[in-house]
mmCIF file with all atom_site columns, C-alpha atoms in Angstrom:
data_model
loop_
_atom_site.group_PDB
_atom_site.id
_atom_site.type_symbol
_atom_site.label_atom_id
_atom_site.label_alt_id
_atom_site.label_comp_id
_atom_site.label_asym_id
_atom_site.label_entity_id
_atom_site.label_seq_id
_atom_site.pdbx_PDB_ins_code
_atom_site.Cartn_x
_atom_site.Cartn_y
_atom_site.Cartn_z
_atom_site.occupancy
_atom_site.B_iso_or_equiv
_atom_site.pdbx_formal_charge
_atom_site.auth_seq_id
_atom_site.auth_comp_id
_atom_site.auth_asym_id
_atom_site.auth_atom_id
_atom_site.pdbx_PDB_model_num
ATOM 1  C CA . MET O 1 1  ? 151.100 188.436 16.893  1.00 0.00 ? 11  MET O CA 1
ATOM 2  C CA . GLN O 1 2  ? 147.536 188.560 15.713  1.00 0.00 ? 12  GLN O CA 1
ATOM 3  C CA . TYR O 1 3  ? 145.043 185.704 15.961  1.00 0.00 ? 13  TYR O CA 1
ATOM 4  C CA . GLN O 1 4  ? 141.613 185.295 14.440  1.00 0.00 ? 14  GLN O CA 1
ATOM 5  C CA . VAL O 1 5  ? 138.772 184.647 16.840  1.00 0.00 ? 15  VAL O CA 1
ATOM 6  C CA . PHE O 1 6  ? 135.441 183.203 15.783  1.00 0.00 ? 16  PHE O CA 1
ATOM 7  C CA . VAL O 1 7  ? 132.634 184.593 17.949  1.00 0.00 ? 17  VAL O CA 1
ATOM 8  C CA . LYS O 1 8  ? 129.226 182.943 17.975  1.00 0.00 ? 18  LYS O CA 1
ATOM 9  C CA . SER O 1 9  ? 126.028 183.849 19.798  1.00 0.00 ? 19  SER O CA 1
ATOM 10 C CA . ARG O 1 10 ? 124.699 181.021 21.959  1.00 0.00 ? 20  ARG O CA 1
ATOM 11 C CA . SER O 1 11 ? 121.094 182.281 21.832  1.00 0.00 ? 21  SER O CA 1
ATOM 12 C CA . ASP O 1 12 ? 120.162 183.061 25.455  1.00 0.00 ? 22  ASP O CA 1
ATOM 13 C CA . ARG O 1 13 ? 123.447 181.823 27.021  1.00 0.00 ? 23  ARG O CA 1
ATOM 14 C CA . GLY O 1 14 ? 125.841 184.506 25.884  1.00 0.00 ? 24  GLY O CA 1
ATOM 15 C CA . PHE O 1 15 ? 128.693 184.017 23.421  1.00 0.00 ? 25  PHE O CA 1
ATOM 16 C CA . THR O 1 16 ? 131.445 181.533 22.540  1.00 0.00 ? 26  THR O CA 1
ATOM 17 C CA . ALA O 1 17 ? 134.834 182.673 21.259  1.00 0.00 ? 27  ALA O CA 1
ATOM 18 C CA . SER O 1 18 ? 137.223 180.261 19.589  1.00 0.00 ? 28  SER O CA 1
ATOM 19 C CA . VAL O 1 19 ? 140.819 180.991 18.476  1.00 0.00 ? 29  VAL O CA 1
ATOM 20 C CA . LEU O 1 20 ? 140.959 179.606 14.959  1.00 0.00 ? 30  LEU O CA 1
ATOM 21 C CA . GLU O 1 21 ? 144.666 178.879 14.921  1.00 0.00 ? 31  GLU O CA 1
ATOM 22 C CA . ILE O 1 22 ? 144.486 176.964 18.245  1.00 0.00 ? 32  ILE O CA 1
ATOM 23 C CA . PRO O 1 23 ? 141.365 174.740 18.278  1.00 0.00 ? 33  PRO O CA 1
ATOM 24 C CA . SER O 1 24 ? 141.801 173.850 21.936  1.00 0.00 ? 34  SER O CA 1
ATOM 25 C CA . ILE O 1 25 ? 140.856 177.422 22.918  1.00 0.00 ? 35  ILE O CA 1
ATOM 26 C CA . ALA O 1 26 ? 137.101 177.895 23.078  1.00 0.00 ? 36  ALA O CA 1
ATOM 27 C CA . VAL O 1 27 ? 135.700 180.056 25.864  1.00 0.00 ? 37  VAL O CA 1
ATOM 28 C CA . ASN O 1 28 ? 132.381 181.556 26.859  1.00 0.00 ? 38  ASN O CA 1
ATOM 29 C CA . GLY O 1 29 ? 131.221 185.019 27.968  1.00 0.00 ? 39  GLY O CA 1
ATOM 30 C CA . ASN O 1 30 ? 127.997 186.761 28.798  1.00 0.00 ? 40  ASN O CA 1
ATOM 31 C CA . THR O 1 31 ? 128.722 189.414 26.131  1.00 0.00 ? 41  THR O CA 1
ATOM 32 C CA . GLU O 1 32 ? 130.635 189.331 22.847  1.00 0.00 ? 42  GLU O CA 1
ATOM 33 C CA . GLY O 1 33 ? 133.338 191.558 24.368  1.00 0.00 ? 43  GLY O CA 1
ATOM 34 C CA . GLU O 1 34 ? 133.638 189.326 27.423  1.00 0.00 ? 44  GLU O CA 1
ATOM 35 C CA . ALA O 1 35 ? 134.007 186.218 25.271  1.00 0.00 ? 45  ALA O CA 1
ATOM 36 C CA . ILE O 1 36 ? 136.768 187.873 23.228  1.00 0.00 ? 46  ILE O CA 1
ATOM 37 C CA . ALA O 1 37 ? 138.542 189.065 26.384  1.00 0.00 ? 47  ALA O CA 1
ATOM 38 C CA . ASN O 1 38 ? 138.312 185.526 27.801  1.00 0.00 ? 48  ASN O CA 1
ATOM 39 C CA . ALA O 1 39 ? 139.773 184.100 24.567  1.00 0.00 ? 49  ALA O CA 1
ATOM 40 C CA . LYS O 1 40 ? 142.658 186.606 24.753  1.00 0.00 ? 50  LYS O CA 1
ATOM 41 C CA . THR O 1 41 ? 143.337 185.681 28.411  1.00 0.00 ? 51  THR O CA 1
ATOM 42 C CA . GLU O 1 42 ? 143.283 181.945 27.643  1.00 0.00 ? 52  GLU O CA 1
ATOM 43 C CA . LEU O 1 43 ? 145.556 182.403 24.610  1.00 0.00 ? 53  LEU O CA 1
ATOM 44 C CA . GLU O 1 44 ? 148.042 184.488 26.626  1.00 0.00 ? 54  GLU O CA 1
ATOM 45 C CA . SER O 1 45 ? 147.990 181.788 29.340  1.00 0.00 ? 55  SER O CA 1
ATOM 46 C CA . GLN O 1 46 ? 148.715 178.994 26.870  1.00 0.00 ? 56  GLN O CA 1
ATOM 47 C CA . LEU O 1 47 ? 151.427 180.947 25.036  1.00 0.00 ? 57  LEU O CA 1
ATOM 48 C CA . SER O 1 48 ? 153.168 181.721 28.343  1.00 0.00 ? 58  SER O CA 1
ATOM 49 C CA . THR O 1 49 ? 153.680 177.985 28.956  1.00 0.00 ? 59  THR O CA 1
ATOM 50 C CA . GLY O 1 50 ? 154.748 176.984 25.450  1.00 0.00 ? 60  GLY O CA 1
ATOM 51 C CA . LYS O 1 51 ? 155.590 178.340 22.035  1.00 0.00 ? 61  LYS O CA 1
ATOM 52 C CA . ILE O 1 52 ? 154.526 178.112 18.427  1.00 0.00 ? 62  ILE O CA 1
ATOM 53 C CA . VAL O 1 53 ? 157.071 176.698 16.003  1.00 0.00 ? 63  VAL O CA 1
ATOM 54 C CA . THR O 1 54 ? 157.006 176.128 12.264  1.00 0.00 ? 64  THR O CA 1
ATOM 55 C CA . ILE O 1 55 ? 157.880 172.723 10.874  1.00 0.00 ? 65  ILE O CA 1
ATOM 56 C CA . SER O 1 56 ? 158.322 171.435 7.325   1.00 0.00 ? 66  SER O CA 1
ATOM 57 C CA . ILE O 1 57 ? 157.289 168.018 6.084   1.00 0.00 ? 67  ILE O CA 1
ATOM 58 C CA . GLU O 1 58 ? 158.692 166.553 2.930   1.00 0.00 ? 68  GLU O CA 1
ATOM 59 C CA . PRO O 1 59 ? 156.168 164.759 0.728   1.00 0.00 ? 69  PRO O CA 1
ATOM 60 C CA . LYS O 1 60 ? 156.545 160.999 0.571   1.00 0.00 ? 70  LYS O CA 1
ATOM 61 C CA . THR O 1 61 ? 158.415 160.029 -2.562  1.00 0.00 ? 71  THR O CA 1
ATOM 62 C CA . ASN O 1 62 ? 156.671 156.681 -2.727  1.00 0.00 ? 72  ASN O CA 1
ATOM 63 C CA . SER O 1 63 ? 153.277 158.323 -3.034  1.00 0.00 ? 73  SER O CA 1
ATOM 64 C CA . THR O 1 64 ? 151.617 156.886 -6.162  1.00 0.00 ? 74  THR O CA 1
ATOM 65 C CA . SER O 1 65 ? 149.967 160.159 -7.067  1.00 0.00 ? 75  SER O CA 1
ATOM 66 C CA . MET O 1 66 ? 153.193 162.216 -6.762  1.00 0.00 ? 76  MET O CA 1
ATOM 67 C CA . GLN O 1 67 ? 155.994 159.915 -7.903  1.00 0.00 ? 77  GLN O CA 1
ATOM 68 C CA . TYR O 1 68 ? 155.599 160.965 -11.526 1.00 0.00 ? 78  TYR O CA 1
ATOM 69 C CA . ALA O 1 69 ? 154.869 164.672 -10.903 1.00 0.00 ? 79  ALA O CA 1
ATOM 70 C CA . GLY O 1 70 ? 157.095 166.802 -13.145 1.00 0.00 ? 80  GLY O CA 1
ATOM 71 C CA . ILE O 1 71 ? 158.553 163.823 -14.994 1.00 0.00 ? 81  ILE O CA 1
ATOM 72 C CA . LEU O 1 72 ? 157.900 165.480 -18.384 1.00 0.00 ? 82  LEU O CA 1
ATOM 73 C CA . GLU O 1 73 ? 159.035 168.923 -17.250 1.00 0.00 ? 83  GLU O CA 1
ATOM 74 C CA . ASN O 1 74 ? 161.976 169.086 -19.688 1.00 0.00 ? 84  ASN O CA 1
ATOM 75 C CA . ASP O 1 75 ? 160.423 167.053 -22.492 1.00 0.00 ? 85  ASP O CA 1
ATOM 76 C CA . PRO O 1 76 ? 160.409 169.243 -25.655 1.00 0.00 ? 86  PRO O CA 1
ATOM 77 C CA . THR O 1 77 ? 157.449 167.283 -27.110 1.00 0.00 ? 87  THR O CA 1
ATOM 78 C CA . PHE O 1 78 ? 155.224 167.783 -24.075 1.00 0.00 ? 88  PHE O CA 1
ATOM 79 C CA . ASP O 1 79 ? 153.293 170.762 -25.542 1.00 0.00 ? 89  ASP O CA 1
ATOM 80 C CA . ASP O 1 80 ? 152.623 168.765 -28.747 1.00 0.00 ? 90  ASP O CA 1
ATOM 81 C CA . LEU O 1 81 ? 151.348 165.835 -26.660 1.00 0.00 ? 91  LEU O CA 1
ATOM 82 C CA . MET O 1 82 ? 148.997 168.129 -24.711 1.00 0.00 ? 92  MET O CA 1
ATOM 83 C CA . GLU O 1 83 ? 147.686 169.666 -27.967 1.00 0.00 ? 93  GLU O CA 1
ATOM 84 C CA . LYS O 1 84 ? 146.978 166.210 -29.389 1.00 0.00 ? 94  LYS O CA 1
ATOM 85 C CA . LEU O 1 85 ? 145.146 165.195 -26.169 1.00 0.00 ? 95  LEU O CA 1
ATOM 86 C CA . VAL O 1 86 ? 142.993 168.301 -26.393 1.00 0.00 ? 96  VAL O CA 1
ATOM 87 C CA . ASN O 1 87 ? 142.100 167.424 -29.972 1.00 0.00 ? 97  ASN O CA 1
ATOM 88 C CA . ILE O 1 88 ? 141.286 163.858 -29.081 1.00 0.00 ? 98  ILE O CA 1
ATOM 89 C CA . ARG O 1 89 ? 139.049 165.024 -26.261 1.00 0.00 ? 99  ARG O CA 1
ATOM 90 C CA . GLN O 1 90 ? 137.250 167.505 -28.541 1.00 0.00 ? 100 GLN O CA 1
ATOM 91 C CA . VAL O 1 91 ? 136.552 164.772 -31.113 1.00 0.00 ? 101 VAL O CA 1
ATOM 92 C CA . ALA O 1 92 ? 135.325 162.414 -28.373 1.00 0.00 ? 102 ALA O CA 1
ATOM 93 C CA . ASN O 1 93 ? 133.017 165.139 -27.015 1.00 0.00 ? 103 ASN O CA 1
ATOM 94 C CA . GLU O 1 94 ? 131.603 165.798 -30.482 1.00 0.00 ? 104 GLU O CA 1
ATOM 95 C CA . CYS O 1 95 ? 130.874 162.085 -30.920 1.00 0.00 ? 105 CYS O CA 1
ATOM 96 C CA . GLU O 1 96 ? 129.076 162.007 -27.567 1.00 0.00 ? 106 GLU O CA 1
ATOM 97 C CA . ASP O 1 97 ? 127.055 165.085 -28.545 1.00 0.00 ? 107 ASP O CA 1
ATOM 98 C CA . GLU O 1 98 ? 125.889 163.414 -31.747 1.00 0.00 ? 108 GLU O CA 1
ATOM 99 C CA . LYS O 1 99 ? 124.362 160.456 -29.875 1.00 0.00 ? 109 LYS O CA 1
#
């Protein structure tokens, strides 16, 4: 597997390397290479005692913002409705521009 490591200079105190996918891994080193090597060592250590799994979470169906998503998916008049809304918005914008 490959992991992205963010390396940052700490001015006069060397470098910090953080594994982006695992925020708990942030290590230091006197050089950039040493910081990266330390991050790799720490990552290998953590992975040897656990594992990474993928989980899925279903969206809440009672969510107000999502409960009506797709409700007009099969409505044959939907495109007409959208066209009328565009026209209404254009007229409203023209009226605002005239003020």
